[in-house]
Short mmCIF file of N, CA and C and ligand atoms in Angstrom, two decimals:
data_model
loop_
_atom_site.label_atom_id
_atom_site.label_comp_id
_atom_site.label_asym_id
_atom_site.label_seq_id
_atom_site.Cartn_x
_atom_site.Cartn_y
_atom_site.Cartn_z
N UNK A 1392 14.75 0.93 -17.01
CA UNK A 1392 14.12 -0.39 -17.07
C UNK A 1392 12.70 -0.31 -16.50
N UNK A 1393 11.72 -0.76 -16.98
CA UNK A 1393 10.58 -0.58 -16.63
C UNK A 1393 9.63 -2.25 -15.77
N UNK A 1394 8.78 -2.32 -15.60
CA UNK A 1394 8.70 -3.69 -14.31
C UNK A 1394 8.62 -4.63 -15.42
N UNK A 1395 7.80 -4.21 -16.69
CA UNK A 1395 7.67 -5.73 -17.71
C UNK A 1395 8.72 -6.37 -17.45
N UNK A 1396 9.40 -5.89 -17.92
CA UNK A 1396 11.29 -6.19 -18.41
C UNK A 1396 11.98 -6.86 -17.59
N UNK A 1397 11.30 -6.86 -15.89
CA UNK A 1397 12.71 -7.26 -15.19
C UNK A 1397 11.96 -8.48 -14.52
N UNK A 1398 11.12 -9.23 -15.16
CA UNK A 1398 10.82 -11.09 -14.84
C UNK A 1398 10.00 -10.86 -12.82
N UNK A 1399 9.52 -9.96 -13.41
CA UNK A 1399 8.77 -10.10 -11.43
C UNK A 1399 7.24 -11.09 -11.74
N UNK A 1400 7.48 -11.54 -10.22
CA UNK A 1400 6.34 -12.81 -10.07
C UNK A 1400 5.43 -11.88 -8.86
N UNK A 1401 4.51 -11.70 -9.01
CA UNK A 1401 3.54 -11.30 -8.17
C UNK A 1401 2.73 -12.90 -7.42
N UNK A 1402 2.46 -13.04 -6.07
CA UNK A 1402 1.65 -14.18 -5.66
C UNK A 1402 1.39 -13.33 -4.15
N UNK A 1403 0.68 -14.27 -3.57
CA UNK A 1403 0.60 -14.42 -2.33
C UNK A 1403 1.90 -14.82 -1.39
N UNK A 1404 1.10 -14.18 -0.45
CA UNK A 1404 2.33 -14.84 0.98
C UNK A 1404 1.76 -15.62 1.62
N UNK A 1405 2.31 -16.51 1.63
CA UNK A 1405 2.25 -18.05 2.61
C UNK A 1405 2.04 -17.27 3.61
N UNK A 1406 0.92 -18.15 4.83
CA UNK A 1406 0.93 -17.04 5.99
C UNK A 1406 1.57 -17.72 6.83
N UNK A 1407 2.44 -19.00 6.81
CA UNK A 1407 3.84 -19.49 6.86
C UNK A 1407 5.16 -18.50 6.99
N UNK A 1408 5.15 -18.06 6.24
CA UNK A 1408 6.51 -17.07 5.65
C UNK A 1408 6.49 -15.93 6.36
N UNK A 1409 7.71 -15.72 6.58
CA UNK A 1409 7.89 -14.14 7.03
C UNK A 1409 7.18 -13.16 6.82
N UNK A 1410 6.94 -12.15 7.46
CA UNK A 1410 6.64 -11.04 6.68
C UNK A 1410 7.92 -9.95 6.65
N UNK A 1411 7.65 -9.26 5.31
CA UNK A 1411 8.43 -8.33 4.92
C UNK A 1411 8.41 -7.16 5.85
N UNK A 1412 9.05 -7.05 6.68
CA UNK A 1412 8.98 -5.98 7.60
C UNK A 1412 9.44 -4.72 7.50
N UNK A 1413 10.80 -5.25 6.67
CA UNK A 1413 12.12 -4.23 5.84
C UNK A 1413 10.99 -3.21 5.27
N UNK A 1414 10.22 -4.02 4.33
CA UNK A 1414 9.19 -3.31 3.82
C UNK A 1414 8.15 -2.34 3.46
N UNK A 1415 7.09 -2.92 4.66
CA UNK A 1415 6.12 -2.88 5.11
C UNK A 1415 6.28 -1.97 6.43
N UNK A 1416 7.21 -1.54 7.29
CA UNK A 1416 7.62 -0.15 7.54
C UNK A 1416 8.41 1.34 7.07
N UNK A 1417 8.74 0.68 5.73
CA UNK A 1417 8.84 2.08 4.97
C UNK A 1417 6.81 2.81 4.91
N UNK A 1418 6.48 1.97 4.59
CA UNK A 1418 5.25 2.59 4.21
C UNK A 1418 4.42 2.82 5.53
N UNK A 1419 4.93 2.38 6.78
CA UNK A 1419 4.17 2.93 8.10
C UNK A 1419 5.00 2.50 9.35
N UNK A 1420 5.15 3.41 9.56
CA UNK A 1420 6.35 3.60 10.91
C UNK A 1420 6.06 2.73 11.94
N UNK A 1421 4.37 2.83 12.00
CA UNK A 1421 4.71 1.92 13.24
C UNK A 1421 4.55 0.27 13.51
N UNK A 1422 5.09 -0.82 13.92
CA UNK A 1422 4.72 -2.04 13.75
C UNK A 1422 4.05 -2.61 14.31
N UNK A 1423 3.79 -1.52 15.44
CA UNK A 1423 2.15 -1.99 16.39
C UNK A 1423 0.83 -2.18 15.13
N UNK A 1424 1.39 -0.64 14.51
CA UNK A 1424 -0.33 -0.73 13.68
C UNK A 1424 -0.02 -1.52 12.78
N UNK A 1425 0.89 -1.80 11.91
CA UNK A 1425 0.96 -2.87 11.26
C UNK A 1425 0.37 -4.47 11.60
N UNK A 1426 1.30 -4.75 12.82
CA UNK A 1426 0.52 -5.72 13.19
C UNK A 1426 -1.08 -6.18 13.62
N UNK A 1427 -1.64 -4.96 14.01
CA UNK A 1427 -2.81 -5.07 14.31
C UNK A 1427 -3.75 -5.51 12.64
N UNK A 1428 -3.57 -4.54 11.57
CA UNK A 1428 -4.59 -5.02 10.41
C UNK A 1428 -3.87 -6.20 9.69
N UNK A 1429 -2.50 -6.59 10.13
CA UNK A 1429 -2.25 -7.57 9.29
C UNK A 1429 -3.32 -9.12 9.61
N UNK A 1430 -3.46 -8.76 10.93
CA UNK A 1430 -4.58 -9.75 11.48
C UNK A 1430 -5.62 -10.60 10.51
N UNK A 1431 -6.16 -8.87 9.90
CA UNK A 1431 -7.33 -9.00 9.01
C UNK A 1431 -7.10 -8.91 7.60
N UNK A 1432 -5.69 -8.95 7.03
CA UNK A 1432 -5.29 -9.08 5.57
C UNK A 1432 -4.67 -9.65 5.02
N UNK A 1433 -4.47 -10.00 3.81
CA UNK A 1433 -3.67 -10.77 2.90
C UNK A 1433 -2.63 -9.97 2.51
N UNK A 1434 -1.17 -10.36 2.36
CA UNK A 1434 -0.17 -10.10 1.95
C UNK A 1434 0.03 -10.92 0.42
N UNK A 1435 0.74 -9.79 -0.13
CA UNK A 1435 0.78 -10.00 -1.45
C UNK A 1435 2.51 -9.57 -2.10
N UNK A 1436 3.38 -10.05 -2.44
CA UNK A 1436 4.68 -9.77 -2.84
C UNK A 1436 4.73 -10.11 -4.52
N UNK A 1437 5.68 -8.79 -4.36
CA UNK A 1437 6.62 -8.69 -5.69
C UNK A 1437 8.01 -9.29 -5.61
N UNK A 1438 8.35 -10.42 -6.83
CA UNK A 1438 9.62 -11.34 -5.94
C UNK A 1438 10.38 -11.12 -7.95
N UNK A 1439 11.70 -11.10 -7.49
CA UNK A 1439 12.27 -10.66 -8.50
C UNK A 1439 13.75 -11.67 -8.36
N UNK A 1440 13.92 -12.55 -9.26
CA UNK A 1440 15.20 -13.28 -8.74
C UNK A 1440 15.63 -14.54 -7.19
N UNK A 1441 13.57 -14.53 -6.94
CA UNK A 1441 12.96 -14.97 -5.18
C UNK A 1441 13.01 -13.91 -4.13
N UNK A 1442 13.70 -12.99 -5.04
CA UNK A 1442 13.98 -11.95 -3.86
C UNK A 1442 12.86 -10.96 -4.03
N UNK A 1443 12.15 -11.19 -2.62
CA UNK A 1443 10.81 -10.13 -2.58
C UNK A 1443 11.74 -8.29 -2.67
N UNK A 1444 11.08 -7.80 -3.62
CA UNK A 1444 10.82 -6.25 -3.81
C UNK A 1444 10.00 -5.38 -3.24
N UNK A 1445 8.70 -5.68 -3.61
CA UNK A 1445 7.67 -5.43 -3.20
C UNK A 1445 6.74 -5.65 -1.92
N UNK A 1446 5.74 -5.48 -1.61
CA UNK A 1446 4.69 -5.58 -0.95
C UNK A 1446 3.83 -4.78 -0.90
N UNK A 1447 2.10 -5.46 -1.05
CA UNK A 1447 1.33 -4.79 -0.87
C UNK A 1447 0.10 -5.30 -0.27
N UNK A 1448 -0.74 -4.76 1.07
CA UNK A 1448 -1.70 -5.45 2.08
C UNK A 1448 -2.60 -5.20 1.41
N UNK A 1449 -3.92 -6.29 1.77
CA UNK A 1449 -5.41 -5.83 1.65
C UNK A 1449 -6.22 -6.46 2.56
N UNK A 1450 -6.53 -5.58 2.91
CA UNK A 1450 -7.44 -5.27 4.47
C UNK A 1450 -8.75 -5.88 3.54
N UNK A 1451 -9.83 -6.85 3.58
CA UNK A 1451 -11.04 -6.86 3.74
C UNK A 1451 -11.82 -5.81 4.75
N UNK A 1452 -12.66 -4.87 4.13
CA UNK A 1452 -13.55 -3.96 5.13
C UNK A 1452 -14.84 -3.91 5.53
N UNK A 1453 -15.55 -4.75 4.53
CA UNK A 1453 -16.64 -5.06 4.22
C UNK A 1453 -16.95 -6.00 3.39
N UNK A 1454 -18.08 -6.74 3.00
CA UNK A 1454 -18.24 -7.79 1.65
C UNK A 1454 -17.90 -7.25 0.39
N UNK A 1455 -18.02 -5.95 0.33
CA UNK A 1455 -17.77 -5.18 -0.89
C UNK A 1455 -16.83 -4.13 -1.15
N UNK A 1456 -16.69 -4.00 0.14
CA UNK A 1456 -15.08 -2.97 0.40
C UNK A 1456 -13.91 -3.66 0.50
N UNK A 1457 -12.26 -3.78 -0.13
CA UNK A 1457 -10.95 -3.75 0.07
C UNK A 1457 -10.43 -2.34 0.48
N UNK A 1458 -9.22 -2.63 1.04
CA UNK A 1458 -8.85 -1.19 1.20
C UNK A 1458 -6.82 -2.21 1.28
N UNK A 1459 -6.22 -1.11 0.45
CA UNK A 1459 -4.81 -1.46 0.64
C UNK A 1459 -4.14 -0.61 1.74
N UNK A 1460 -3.91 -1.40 2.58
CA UNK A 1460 -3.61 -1.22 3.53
C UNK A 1460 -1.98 -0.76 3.67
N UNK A 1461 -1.17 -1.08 2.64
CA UNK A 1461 0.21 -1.07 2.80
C UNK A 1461 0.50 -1.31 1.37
N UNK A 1462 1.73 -0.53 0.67
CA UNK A 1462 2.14 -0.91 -0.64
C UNK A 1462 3.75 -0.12 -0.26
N UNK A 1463 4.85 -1.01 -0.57
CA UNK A 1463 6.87 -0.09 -0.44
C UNK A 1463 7.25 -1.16 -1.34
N UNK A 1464 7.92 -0.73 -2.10
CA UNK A 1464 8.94 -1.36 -2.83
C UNK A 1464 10.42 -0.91 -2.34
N UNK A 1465 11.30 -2.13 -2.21
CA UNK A 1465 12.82 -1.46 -1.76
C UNK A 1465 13.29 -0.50 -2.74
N UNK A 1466 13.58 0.47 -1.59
CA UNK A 1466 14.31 1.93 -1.78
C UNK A 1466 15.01 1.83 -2.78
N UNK A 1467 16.26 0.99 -3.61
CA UNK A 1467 17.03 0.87 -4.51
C UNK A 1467 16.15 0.67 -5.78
N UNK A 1468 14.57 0.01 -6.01
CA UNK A 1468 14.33 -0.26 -7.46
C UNK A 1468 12.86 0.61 -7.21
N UNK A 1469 12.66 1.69 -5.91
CA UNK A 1469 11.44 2.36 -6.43
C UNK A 1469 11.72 3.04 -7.76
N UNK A 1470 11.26 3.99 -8.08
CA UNK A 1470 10.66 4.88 -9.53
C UNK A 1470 11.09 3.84 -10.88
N UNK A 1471 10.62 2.39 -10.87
CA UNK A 1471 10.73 1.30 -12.00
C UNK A 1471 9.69 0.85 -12.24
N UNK A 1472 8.72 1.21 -11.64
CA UNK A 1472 7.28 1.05 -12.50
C UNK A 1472 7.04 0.04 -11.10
N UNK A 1473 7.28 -0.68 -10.31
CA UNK A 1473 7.11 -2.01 -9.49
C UNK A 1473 6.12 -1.45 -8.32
N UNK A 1474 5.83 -0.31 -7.72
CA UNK A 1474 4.34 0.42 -7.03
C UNK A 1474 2.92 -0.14 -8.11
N UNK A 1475 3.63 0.82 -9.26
CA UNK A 1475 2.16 0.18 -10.46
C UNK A 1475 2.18 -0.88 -10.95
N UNK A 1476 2.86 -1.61 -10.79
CA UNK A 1476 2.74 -2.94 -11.00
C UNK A 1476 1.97 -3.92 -9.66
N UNK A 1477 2.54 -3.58 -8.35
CA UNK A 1477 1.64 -4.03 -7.55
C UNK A 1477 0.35 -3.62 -7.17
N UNK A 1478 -0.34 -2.30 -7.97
CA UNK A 1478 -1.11 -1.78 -7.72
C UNK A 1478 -2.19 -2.33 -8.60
N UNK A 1479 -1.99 -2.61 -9.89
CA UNK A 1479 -2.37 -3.33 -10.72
C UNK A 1479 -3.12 -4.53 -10.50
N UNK A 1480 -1.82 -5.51 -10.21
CA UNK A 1480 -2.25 -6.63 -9.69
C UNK A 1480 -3.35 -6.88 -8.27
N UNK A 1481 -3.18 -6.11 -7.56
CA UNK A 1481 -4.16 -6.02 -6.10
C UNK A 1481 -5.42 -5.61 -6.72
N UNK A 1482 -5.43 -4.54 -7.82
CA UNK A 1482 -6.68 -4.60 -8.49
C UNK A 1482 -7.37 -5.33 -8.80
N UNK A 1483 -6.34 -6.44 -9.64
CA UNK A 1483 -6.96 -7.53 -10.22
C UNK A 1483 -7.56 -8.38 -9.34
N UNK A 1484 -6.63 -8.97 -8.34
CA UNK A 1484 -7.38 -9.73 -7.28
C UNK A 1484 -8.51 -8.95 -6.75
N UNK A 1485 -8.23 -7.84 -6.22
CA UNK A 1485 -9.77 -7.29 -5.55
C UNK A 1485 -11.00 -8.06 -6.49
N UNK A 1486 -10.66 -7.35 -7.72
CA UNK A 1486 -11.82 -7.49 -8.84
C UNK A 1486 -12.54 -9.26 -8.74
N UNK A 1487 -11.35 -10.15 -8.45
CA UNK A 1487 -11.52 -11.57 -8.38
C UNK A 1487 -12.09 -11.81 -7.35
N UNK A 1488 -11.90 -11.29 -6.55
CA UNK A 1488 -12.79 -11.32 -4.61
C UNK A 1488 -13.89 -10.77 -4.63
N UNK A 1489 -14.38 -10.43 -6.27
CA UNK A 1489 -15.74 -10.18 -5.88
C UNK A 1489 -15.96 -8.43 -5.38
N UNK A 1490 -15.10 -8.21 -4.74
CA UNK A 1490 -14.82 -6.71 -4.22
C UNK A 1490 -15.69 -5.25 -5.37
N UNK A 1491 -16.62 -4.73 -4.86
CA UNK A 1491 -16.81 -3.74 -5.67
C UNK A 1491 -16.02 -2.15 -5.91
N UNK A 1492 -15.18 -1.92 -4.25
CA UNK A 1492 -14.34 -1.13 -4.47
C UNK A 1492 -13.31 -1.02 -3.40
N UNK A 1493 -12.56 -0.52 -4.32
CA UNK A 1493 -11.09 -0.81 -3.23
C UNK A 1493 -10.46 0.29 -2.87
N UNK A 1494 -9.99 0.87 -1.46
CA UNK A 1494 -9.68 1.91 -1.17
C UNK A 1494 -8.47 2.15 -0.98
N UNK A 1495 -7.90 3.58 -0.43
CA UNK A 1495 -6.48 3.49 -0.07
C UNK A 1495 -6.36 4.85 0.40
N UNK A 1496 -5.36 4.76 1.32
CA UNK A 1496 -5.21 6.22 2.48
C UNK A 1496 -4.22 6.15 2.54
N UNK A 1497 -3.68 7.89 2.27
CA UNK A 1497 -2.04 8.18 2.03
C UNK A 1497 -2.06 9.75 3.27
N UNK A 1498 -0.97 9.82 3.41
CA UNK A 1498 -1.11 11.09 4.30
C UNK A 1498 -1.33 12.43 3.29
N UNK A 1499 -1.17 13.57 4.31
CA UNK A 1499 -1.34 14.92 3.35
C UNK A 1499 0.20 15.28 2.55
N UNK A 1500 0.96 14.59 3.08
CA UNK A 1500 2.43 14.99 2.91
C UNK A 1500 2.72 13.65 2.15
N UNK A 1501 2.24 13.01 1.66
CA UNK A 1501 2.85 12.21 0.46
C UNK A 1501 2.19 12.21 -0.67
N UNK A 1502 3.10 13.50 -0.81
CA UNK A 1502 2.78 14.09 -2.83
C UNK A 1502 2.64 13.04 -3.62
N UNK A 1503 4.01 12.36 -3.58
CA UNK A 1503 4.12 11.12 -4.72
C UNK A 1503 3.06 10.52 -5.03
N UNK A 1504 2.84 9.57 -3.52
CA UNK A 1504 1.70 8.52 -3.35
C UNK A 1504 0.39 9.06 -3.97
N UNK A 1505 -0.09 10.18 -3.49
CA UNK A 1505 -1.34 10.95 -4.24
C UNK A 1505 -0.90 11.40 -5.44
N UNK A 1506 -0.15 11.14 -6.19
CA UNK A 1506 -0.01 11.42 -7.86
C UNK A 1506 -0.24 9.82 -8.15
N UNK A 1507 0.71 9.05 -7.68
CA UNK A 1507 0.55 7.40 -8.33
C UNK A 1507 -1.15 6.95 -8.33
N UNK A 1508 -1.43 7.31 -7.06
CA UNK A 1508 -3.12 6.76 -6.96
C UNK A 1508 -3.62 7.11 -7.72
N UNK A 1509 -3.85 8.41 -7.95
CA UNK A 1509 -4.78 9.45 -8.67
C UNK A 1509 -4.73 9.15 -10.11
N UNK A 1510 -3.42 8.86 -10.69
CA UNK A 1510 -2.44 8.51 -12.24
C UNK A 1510 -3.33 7.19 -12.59
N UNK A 1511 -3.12 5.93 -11.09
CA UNK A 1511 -4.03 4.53 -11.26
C UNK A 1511 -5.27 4.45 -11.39
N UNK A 1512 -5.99 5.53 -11.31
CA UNK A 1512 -7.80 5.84 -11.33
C UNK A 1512 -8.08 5.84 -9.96
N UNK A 1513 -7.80 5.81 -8.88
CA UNK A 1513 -8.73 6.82 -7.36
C UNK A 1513 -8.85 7.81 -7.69
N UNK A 1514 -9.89 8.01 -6.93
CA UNK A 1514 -10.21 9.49 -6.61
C UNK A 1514 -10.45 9.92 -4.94
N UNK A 1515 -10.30 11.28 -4.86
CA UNK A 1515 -10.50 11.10 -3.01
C UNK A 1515 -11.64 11.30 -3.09
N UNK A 1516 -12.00 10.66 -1.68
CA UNK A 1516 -13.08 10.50 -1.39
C UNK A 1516 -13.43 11.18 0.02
N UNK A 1517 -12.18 11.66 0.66
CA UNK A 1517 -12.44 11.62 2.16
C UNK A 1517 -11.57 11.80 2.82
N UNK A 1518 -11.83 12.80 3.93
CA UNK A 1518 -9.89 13.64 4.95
C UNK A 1518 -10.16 12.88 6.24
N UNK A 1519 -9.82 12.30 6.51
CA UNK A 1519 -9.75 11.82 7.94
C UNK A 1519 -8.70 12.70 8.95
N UNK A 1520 -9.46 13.96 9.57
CA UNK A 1520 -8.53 14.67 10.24
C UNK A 1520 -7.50 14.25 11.26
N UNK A 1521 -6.60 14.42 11.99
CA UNK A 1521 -5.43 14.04 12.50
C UNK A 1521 -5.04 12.87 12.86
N UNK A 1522 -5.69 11.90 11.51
CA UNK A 1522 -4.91 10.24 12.29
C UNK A 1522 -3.83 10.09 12.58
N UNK A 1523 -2.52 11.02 12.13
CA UNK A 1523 -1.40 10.46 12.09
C UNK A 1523 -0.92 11.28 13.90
N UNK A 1524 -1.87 12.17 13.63
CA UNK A 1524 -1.40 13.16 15.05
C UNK A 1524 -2.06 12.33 16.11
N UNK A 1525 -2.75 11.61 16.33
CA UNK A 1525 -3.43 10.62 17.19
C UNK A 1525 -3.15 9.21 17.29
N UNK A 1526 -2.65 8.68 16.23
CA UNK A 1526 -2.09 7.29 15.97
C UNK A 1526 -0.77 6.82 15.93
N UNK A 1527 -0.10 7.97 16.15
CA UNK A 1527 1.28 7.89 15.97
C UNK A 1527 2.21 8.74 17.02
N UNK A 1528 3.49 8.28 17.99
CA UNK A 1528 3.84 8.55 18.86
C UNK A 1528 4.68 10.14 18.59
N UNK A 1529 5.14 9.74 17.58
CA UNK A 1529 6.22 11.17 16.94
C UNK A 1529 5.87 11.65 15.65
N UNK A 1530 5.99 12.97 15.51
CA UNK A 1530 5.52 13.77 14.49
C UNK A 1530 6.17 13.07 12.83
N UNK A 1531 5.27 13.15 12.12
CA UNK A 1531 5.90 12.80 11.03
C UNK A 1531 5.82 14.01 9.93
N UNK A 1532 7.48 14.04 9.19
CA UNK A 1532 7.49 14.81 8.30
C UNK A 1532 7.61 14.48 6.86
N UNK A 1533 6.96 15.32 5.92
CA UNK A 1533 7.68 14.26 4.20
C UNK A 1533 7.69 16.03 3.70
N UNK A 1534 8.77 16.24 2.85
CA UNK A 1534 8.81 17.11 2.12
C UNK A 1534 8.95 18.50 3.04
N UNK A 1535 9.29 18.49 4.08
CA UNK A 1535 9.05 19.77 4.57
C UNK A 1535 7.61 19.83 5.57
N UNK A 1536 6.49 18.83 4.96
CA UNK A 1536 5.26 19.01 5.44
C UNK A 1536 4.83 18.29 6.64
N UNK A 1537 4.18 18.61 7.93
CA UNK A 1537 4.03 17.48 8.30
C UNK A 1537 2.73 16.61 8.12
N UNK A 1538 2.57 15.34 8.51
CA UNK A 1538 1.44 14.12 7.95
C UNK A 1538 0.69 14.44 9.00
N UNK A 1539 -0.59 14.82 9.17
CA UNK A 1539 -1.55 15.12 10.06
C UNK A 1539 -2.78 14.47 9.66
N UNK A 1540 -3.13 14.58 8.15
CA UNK A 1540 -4.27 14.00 8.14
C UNK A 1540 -4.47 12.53 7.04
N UNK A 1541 -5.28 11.72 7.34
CA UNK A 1541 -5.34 10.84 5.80
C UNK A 1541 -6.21 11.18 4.75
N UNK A 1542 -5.53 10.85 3.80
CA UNK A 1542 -6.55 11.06 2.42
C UNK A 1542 -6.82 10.13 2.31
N UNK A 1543 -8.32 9.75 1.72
CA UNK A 1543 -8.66 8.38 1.89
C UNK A 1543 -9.14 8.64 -0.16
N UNK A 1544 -9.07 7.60 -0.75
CA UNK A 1544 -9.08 7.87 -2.44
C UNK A 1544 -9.76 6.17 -2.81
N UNK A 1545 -10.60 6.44 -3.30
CA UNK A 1545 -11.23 4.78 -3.91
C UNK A 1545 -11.74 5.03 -5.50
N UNK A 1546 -11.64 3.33 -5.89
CA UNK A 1546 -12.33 3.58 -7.10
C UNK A 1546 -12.93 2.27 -7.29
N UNK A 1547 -14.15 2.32 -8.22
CA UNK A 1547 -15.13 0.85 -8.32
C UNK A 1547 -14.61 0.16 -9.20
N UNK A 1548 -14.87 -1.34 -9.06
CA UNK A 1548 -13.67 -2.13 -9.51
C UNK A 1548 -15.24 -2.92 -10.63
N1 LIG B 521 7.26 11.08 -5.78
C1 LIG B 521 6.94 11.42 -7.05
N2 LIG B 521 6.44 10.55 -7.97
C2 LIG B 521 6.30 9.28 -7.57
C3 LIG B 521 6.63 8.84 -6.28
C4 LIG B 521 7.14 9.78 -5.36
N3 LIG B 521 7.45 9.48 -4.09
N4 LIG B 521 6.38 7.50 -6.19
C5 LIG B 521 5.91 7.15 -7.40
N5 LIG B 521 5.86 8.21 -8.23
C6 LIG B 521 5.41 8.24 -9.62
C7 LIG B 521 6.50 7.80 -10.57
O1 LIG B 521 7.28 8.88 -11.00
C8 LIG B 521 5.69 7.20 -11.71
O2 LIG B 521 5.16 8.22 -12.52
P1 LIG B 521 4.99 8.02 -14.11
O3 LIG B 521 4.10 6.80 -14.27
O4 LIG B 521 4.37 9.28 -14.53
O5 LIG B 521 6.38 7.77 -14.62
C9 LIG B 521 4.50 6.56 -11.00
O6 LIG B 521 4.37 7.26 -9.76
C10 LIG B 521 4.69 5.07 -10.78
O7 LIG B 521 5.84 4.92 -10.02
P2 LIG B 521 6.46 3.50 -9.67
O8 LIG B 521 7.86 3.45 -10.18
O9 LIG B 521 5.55 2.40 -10.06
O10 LIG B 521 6.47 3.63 -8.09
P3 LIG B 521 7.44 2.86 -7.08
O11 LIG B 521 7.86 1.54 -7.60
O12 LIG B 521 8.50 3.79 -6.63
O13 LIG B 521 6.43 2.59 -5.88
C11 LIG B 521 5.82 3.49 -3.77
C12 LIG B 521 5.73 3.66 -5.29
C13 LIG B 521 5.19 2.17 -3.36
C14 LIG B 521 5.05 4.65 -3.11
C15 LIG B 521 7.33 3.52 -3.37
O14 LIG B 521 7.90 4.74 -3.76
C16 LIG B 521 7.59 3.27 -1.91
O15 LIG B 521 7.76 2.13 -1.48
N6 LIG B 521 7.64 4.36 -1.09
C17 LIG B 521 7.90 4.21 0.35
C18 LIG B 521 6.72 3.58 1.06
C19 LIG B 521 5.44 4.37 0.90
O16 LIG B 521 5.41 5.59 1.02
N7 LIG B 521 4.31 3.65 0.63
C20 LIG B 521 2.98 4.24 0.49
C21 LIG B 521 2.41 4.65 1.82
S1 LIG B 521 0.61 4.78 1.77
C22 LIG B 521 0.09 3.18 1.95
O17 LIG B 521 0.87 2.29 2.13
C23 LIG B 521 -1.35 2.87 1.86
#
């Protein structure tokens, strides 16, 4: 089944409403740093049946810079197209905010994530050496590898 097919509503989050936490710590361990840029971003959900799927942040960085700050879809309906579908859509809004380009930082150890970006049109742009070894209390591993540095990947909107 692919995301057309399965009736998802992309909107905003009430900054009322919960946040997806379930979420929004698959894609970063810690909820200190989470909480800190959520300060400065808009939340955006994928809701399927009302039931949020998705999520994906955007950090304002500048008048002309976005940067997505956070994008997980629940573990049960990832590889259904619903990442590129929210990736899509955050595009679109960037593009509507006026935004000339929108960024995004994945570790060295998330293969996937750097195929989906790269597949969506980023390109890297930039290694930010050991954020994860400096920003983060316990070592993180994906694939065998561990996450030491960020890749930072943008493209002009
Ligand atoms: N490994 C290999 N390929 C992947 C992966 C992966 N982990 N994730 C996505 N892909 C590929 C898919 O195979 C698909 O390829 P295709 O178009 O050639 O068929 C393409 O990327 C699109 O995949 P989707 O189904 O749209 O991706 P999905 O709905 O699973 O969402 C996401 C991707 C958001 C990364 C999801 O897997 C997830 O929530 N992962 C856990 C949280 C996470 O790591 N978030 C990103 C951290 S970085 C950040 O937040 C800025």
């Amino acid at each position: 089944m692919t995301a057309e097919n399965q009736s998802l509503i992309f909107r905003q989050l009430d900054e009322h409403e919960q946040k997806p936490y379930n979420l929004l710590l698959l894609a970063d361990p810690s909820r200190e740093v989470i909480d800190e840029y959520l300060k400065s971003s808009l939340v955006f959900v994928a809701e399927q049946n009302t039931e949020i799927v998705g999520t994906v942040v955007l950090q304002t960085l500048s008048e002309e810079i976005a940067e997505i700050k956070n994008i997980a879809v629940s573990p049960v309906l990832q590889g259904q197209g619903i990442g590129k579908y929210l990736i899509e859509n955050i595009i679109t809004i960037a593009r509507e905010k006026d935004f000339k380009t929108i960024c995004i930082g994945t570790a060295n150890s998330s293969i996937g994530q750097l195929y989906l970006y790269q597949k969506l049109g980023f390109e890297m742009t930039e290694i930010r050496k050991n954020f994860f070894i400096d920003n983060y209390p316990e070592p993180i591993y994906e694939h065998g590898i561990q996450a030491k540095h960020i890749i930072m990947l943008a493209q002009e909107l």
